[in-house]
PDB file of C-alpha atoms in Angstrom:
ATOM      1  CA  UNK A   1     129.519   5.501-233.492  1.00 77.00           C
ATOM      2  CA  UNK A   2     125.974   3.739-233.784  1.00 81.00           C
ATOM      3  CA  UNK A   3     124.899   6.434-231.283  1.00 85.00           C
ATOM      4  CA  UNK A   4     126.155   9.376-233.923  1.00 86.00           C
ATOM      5  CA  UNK A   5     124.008   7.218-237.234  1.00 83.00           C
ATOM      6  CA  UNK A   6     120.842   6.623-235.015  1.00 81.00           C
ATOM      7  CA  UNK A   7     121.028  10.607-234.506  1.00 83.00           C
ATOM      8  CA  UNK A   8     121.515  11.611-238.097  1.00 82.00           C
ATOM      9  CA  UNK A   9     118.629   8.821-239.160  1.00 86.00           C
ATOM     10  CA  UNK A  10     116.619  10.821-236.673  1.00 84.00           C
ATOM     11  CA  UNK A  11     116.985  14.870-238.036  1.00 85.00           C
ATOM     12  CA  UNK A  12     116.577  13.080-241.575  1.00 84.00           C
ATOM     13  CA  UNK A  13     113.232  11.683-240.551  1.00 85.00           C
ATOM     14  CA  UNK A  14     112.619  14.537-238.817  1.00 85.00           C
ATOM     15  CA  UNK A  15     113.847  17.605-241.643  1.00 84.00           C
ATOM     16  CA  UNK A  16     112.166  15.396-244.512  1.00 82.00           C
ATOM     17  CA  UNK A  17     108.700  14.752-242.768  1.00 80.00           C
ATOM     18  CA  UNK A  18     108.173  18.330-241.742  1.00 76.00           C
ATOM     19  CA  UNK A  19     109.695  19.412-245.080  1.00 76.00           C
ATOM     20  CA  UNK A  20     107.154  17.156-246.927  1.00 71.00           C
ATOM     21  CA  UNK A  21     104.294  17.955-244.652  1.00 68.00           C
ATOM     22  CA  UNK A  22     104.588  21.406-244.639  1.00 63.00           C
ATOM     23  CA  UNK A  23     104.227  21.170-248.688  1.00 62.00           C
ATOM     24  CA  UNK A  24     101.494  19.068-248.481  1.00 60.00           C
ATOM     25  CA  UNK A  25      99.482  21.342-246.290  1.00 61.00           C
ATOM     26  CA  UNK A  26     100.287  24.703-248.510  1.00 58.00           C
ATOM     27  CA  UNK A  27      99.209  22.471-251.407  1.00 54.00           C
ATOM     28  CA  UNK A  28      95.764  21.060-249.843  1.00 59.00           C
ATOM     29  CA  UNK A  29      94.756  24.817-248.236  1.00 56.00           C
ATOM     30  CA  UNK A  30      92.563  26.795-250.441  1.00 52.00           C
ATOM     31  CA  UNK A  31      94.563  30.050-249.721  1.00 55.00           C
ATOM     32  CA  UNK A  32      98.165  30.184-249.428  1.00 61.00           C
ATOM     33  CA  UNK A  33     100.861  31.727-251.366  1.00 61.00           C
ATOM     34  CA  UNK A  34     100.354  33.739-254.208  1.00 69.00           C
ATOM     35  CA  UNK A  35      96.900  33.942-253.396  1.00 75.00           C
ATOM     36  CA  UNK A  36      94.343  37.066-253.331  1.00 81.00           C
ATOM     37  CA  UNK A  37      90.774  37.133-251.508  1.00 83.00           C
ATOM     38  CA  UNK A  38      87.864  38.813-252.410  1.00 85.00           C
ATOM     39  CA  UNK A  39      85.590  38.913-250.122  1.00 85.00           C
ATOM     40  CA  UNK A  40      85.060  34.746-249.449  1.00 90.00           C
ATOM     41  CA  UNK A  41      86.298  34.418-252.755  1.00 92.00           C
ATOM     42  CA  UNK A  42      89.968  33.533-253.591  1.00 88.00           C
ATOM     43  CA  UNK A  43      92.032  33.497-256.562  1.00 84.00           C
ATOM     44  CA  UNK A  44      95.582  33.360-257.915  1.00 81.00           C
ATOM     45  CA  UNK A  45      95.615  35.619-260.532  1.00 77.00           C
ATOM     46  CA  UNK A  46      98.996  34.668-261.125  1.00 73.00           C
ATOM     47  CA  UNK A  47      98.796  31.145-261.554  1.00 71.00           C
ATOM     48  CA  UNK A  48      98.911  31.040-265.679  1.00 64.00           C
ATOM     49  CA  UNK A  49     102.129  33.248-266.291  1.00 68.00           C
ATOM     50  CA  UNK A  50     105.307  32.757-265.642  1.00 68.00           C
ATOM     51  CA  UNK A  51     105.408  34.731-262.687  1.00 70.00           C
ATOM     52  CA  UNK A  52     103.247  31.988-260.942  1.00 68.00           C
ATOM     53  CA  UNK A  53     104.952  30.737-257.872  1.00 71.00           C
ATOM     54  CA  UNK A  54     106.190  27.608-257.400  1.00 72.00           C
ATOM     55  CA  UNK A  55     103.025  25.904-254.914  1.00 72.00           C
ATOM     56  CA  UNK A  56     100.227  27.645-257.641  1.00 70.00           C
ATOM     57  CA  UNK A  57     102.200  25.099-260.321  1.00 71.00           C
ATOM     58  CA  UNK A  58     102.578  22.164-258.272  1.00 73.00           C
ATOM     59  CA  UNK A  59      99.081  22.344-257.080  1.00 69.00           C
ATOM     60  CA  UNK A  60      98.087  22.728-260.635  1.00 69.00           C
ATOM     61  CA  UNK A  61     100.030  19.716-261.677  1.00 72.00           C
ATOM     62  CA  UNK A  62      98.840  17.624-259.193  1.00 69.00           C
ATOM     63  CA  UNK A  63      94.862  18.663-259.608  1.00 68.00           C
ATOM     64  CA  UNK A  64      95.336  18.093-263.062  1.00 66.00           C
ATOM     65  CA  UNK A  65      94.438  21.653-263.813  1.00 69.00           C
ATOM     66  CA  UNK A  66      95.183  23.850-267.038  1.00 66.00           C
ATOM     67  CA  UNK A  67      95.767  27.795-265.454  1.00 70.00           C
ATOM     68  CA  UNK A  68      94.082  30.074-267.335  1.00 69.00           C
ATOM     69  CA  UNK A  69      96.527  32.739-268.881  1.00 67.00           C
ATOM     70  CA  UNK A  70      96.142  36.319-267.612  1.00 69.00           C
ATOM     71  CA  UNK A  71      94.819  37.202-271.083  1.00 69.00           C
ATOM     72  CA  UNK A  72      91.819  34.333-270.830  1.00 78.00           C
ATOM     73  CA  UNK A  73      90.638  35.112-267.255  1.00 81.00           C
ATOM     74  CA  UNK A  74      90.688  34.519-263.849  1.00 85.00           C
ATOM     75  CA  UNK A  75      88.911  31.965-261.296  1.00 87.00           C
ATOM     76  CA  UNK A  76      88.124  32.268-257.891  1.00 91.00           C
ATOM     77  CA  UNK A  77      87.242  29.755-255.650  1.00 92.00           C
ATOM     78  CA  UNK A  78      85.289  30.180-252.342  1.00 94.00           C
ATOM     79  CA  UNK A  79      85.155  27.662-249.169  1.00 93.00           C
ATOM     80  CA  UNK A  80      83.682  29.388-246.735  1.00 94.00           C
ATOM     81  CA  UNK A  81      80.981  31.642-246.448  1.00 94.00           C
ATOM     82  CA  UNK A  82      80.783  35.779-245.817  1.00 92.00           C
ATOM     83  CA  UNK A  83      81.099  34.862-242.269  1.00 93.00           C
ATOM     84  CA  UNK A  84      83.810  32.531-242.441  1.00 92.00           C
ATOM     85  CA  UNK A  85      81.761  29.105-242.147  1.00 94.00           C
ATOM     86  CA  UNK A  86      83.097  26.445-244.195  1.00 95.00           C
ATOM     87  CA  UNK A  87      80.753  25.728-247.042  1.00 95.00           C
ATOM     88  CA  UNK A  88      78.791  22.625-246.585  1.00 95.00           C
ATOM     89  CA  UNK A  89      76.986  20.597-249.221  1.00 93.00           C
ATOM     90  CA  UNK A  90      73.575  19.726-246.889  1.00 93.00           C
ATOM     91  CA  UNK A  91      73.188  23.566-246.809  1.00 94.00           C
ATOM     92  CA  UNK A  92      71.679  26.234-248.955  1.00 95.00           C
ATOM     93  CA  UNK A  93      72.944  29.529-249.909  1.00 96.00           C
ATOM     94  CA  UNK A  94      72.094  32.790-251.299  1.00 96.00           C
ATOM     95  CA  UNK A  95      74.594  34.499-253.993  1.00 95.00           C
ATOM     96  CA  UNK A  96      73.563  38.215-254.412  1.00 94.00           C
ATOM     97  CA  UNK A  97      76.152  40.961-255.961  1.00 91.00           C
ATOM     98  CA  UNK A  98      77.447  42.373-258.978  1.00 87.00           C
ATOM     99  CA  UNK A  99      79.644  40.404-261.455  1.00 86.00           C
ATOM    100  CA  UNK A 100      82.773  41.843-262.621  1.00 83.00           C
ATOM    101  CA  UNK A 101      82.636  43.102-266.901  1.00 81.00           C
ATOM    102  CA  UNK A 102      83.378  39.573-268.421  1.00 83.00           C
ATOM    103  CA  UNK A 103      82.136  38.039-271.063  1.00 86.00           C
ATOM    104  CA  UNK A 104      81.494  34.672-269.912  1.00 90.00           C
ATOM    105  CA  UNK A 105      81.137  32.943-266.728  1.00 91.00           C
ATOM    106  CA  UNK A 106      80.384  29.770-265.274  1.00 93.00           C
ATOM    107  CA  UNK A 107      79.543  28.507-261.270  1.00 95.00           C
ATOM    108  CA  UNK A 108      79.526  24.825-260.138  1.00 95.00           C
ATOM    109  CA  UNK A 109      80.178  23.565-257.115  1.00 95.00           C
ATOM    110  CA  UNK A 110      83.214  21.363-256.359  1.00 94.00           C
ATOM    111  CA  UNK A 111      85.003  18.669-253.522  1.00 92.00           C
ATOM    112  CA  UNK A 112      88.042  19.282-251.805  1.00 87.00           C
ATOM    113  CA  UNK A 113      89.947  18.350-255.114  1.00 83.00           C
ATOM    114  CA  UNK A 114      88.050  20.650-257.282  1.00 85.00           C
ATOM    115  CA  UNK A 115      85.952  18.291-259.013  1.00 88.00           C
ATOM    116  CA  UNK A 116      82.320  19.288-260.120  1.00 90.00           C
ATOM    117  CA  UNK A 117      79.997  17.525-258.110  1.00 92.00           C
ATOM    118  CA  UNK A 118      76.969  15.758-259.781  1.00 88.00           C
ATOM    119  CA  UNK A 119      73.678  17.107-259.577  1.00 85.00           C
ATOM    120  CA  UNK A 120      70.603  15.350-258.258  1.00 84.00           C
ATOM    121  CA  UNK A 121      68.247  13.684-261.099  1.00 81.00           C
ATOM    122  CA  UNK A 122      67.987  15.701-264.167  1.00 85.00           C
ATOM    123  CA  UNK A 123      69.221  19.264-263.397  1.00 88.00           C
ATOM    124  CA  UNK A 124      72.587  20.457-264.536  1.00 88.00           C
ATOM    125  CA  UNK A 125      75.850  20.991-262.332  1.00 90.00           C
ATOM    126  CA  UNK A 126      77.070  24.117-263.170  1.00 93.00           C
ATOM    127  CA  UNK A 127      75.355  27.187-264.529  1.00 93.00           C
ATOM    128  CA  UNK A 128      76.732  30.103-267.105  1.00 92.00           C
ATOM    129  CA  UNK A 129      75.944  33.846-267.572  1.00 89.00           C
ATOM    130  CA  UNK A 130      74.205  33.339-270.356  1.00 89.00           C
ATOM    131  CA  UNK A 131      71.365  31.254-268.848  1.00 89.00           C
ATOM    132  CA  UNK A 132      70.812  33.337-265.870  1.00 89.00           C
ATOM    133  CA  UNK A 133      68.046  35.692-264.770  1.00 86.00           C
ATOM    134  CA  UNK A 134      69.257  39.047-264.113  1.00 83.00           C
ATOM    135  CA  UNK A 135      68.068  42.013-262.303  1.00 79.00           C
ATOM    136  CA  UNK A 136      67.346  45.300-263.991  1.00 76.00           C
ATOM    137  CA  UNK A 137      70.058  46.853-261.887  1.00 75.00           C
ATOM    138  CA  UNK A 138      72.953  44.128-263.210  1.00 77.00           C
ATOM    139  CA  UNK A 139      72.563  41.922-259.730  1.00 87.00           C
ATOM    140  CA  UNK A 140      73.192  38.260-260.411  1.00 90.00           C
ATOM    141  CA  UNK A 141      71.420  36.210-257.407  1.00 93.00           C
ATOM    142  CA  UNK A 142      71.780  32.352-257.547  1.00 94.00           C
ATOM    143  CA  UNK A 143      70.641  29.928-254.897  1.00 95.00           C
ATOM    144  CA  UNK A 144      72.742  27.276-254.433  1.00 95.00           C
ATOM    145  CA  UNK A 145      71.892  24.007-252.213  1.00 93.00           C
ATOM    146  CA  UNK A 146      69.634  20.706-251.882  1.00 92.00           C
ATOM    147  CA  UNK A 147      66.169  22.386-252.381  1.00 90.00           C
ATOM    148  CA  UNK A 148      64.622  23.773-255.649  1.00 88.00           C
ATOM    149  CA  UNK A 149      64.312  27.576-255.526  1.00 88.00           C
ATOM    150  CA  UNK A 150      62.652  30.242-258.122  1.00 89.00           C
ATOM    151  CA  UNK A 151      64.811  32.114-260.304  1.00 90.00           C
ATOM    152  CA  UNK A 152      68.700  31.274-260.288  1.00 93.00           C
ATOM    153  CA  UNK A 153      69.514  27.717-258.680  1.00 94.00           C
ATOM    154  CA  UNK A 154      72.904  25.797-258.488  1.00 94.00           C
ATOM    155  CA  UNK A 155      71.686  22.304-257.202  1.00 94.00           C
ATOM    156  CA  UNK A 156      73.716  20.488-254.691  1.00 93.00           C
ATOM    157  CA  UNK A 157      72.889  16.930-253.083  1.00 89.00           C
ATOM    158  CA  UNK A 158      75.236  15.065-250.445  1.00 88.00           C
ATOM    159  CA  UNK A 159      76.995  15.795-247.049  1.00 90.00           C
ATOM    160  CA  UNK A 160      80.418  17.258-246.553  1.00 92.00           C
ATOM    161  CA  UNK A 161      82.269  20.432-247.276  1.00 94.00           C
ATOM    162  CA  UNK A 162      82.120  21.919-250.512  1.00 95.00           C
ATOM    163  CA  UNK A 163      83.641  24.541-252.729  1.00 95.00           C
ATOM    164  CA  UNK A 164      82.347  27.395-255.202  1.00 96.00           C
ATOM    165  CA  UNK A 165      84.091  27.830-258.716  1.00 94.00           C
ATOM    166  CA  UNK A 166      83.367  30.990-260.245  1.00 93.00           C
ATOM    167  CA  UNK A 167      85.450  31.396-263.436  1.00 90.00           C
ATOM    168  CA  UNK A 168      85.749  34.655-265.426  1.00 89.00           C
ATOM    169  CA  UNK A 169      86.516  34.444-269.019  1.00 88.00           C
ATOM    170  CA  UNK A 170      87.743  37.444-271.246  1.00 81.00           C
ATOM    171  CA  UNK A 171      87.606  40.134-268.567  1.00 76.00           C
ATOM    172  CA  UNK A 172      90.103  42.915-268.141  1.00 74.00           C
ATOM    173  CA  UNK A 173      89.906  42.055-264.344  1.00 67.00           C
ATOM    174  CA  UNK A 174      92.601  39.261-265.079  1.00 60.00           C
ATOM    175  CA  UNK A 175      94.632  41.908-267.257  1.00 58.00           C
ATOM    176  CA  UNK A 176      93.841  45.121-265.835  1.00 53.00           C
ATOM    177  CA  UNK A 177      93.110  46.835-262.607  1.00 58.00           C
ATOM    178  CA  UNK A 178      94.363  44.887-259.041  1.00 72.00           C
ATOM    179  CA  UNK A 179      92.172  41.912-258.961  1.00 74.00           C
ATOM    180  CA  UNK A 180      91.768  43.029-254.686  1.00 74.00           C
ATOM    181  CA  UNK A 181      89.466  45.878-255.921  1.00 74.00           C
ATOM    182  CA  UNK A 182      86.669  44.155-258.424  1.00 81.00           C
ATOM    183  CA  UNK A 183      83.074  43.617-256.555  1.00 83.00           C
ATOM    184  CA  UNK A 184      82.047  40.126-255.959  1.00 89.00           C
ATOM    185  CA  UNK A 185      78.813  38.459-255.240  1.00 93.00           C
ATOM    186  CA  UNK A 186      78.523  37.821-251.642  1.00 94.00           C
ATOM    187  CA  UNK A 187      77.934  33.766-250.033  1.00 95.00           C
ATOM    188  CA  UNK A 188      75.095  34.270-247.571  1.00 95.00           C
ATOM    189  CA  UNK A 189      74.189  30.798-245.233  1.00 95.00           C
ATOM    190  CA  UNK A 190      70.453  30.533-245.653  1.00 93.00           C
ATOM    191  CA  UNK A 191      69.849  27.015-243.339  1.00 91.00           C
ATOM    192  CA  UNK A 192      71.034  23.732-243.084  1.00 90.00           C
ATOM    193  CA  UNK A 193      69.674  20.419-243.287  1.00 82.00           C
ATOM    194  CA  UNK A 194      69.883  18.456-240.191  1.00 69.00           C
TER     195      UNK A 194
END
């Protein structure tokens, strides 16, 4: 009998910490289900309908996030590089491409739980279309890292791994045509501090 209980106790340990790990990981990885990548961009452009599945809401909920509807726009979020090298705050890096038709959009760079991280001294943390310098052929290129650079520059101070925020607002990217197909701006690793 006490052989039989200290068995059950065990698969119930067992089933609920697997159960409640294996959440916890789908929740803390920056693509999982439901999700689309661009490039080293990712988004889930269903995460503000009602088709959004079940992880996209509870990893809104627990961010504290409000999804944008499908109507409003779409965000994508990048954590590694074009080569696949986790993003890391101590390092700088070139964003060159074209930027979907949108109205409005905004870059900062984030931690692990999405929260803008604060610039050094006096510059801002996050930039917006409507400040940038653009190219005559429509090419956004931002520099993003510790040191100052001409033109476009998203600064970034600390160690650690970081992660990109690019939101689109009122584009027919979030409404329209598959959101696999739009042209992003590509991450490029410049150097790293040591």
């Amino acid at each position: 009998m006490l052989r039989t209980v200290f068995l059950v106790t065990v698969v119930l340990v067992i089933a609920l910490g697997a159960g409640a790990g294996s959440v916890w990981l789908m929740l803390e990885q920056t693509r999982s289900v439901g999700s689309v990548d661009v490039g080293a961009w990712t988004a889930f452009p269903k995460a503000g309908t009602p088709e959004a599945d079940p992880y996209s809401r509870a990893r809104a909920a627990r961010l504290g996030e409000l999804s944008l509807g499908q109507a409003e726009g779409i965000v994508f979020i990048a954590d590694q590089d074009d080569t696949g090298a986790p993003l890391q705050r101590q390092c700088s890096y070139r964003i060159v491409g074209n930027v979907p038709p949108v109205r409005f959009f905004t870059l900062y760079a984030a931690d692990q739980t999405r929260r803008i991280l604060p610039a050094p001294g006096r510059f801002r943390a996050a930039l917006h279309s409507r400040e940038l310098l653009w190219s005559n052929d429509e090419v956004v290129e931002i520099g993003v890292g510790p040191h100052a650079e001409p033109g476009n520059w998203l600064p970034v101070s600390g160690s650690g791994q970081m992660l990109l925020i690019l939101a689109l607002f009122d584009t027919p990217v979030s409404t329209g045509r598959s959101v696999e197909d739009i042209p992003l701006p590509s991450i490029e690793k410049i150097g790293c501090d040591v």
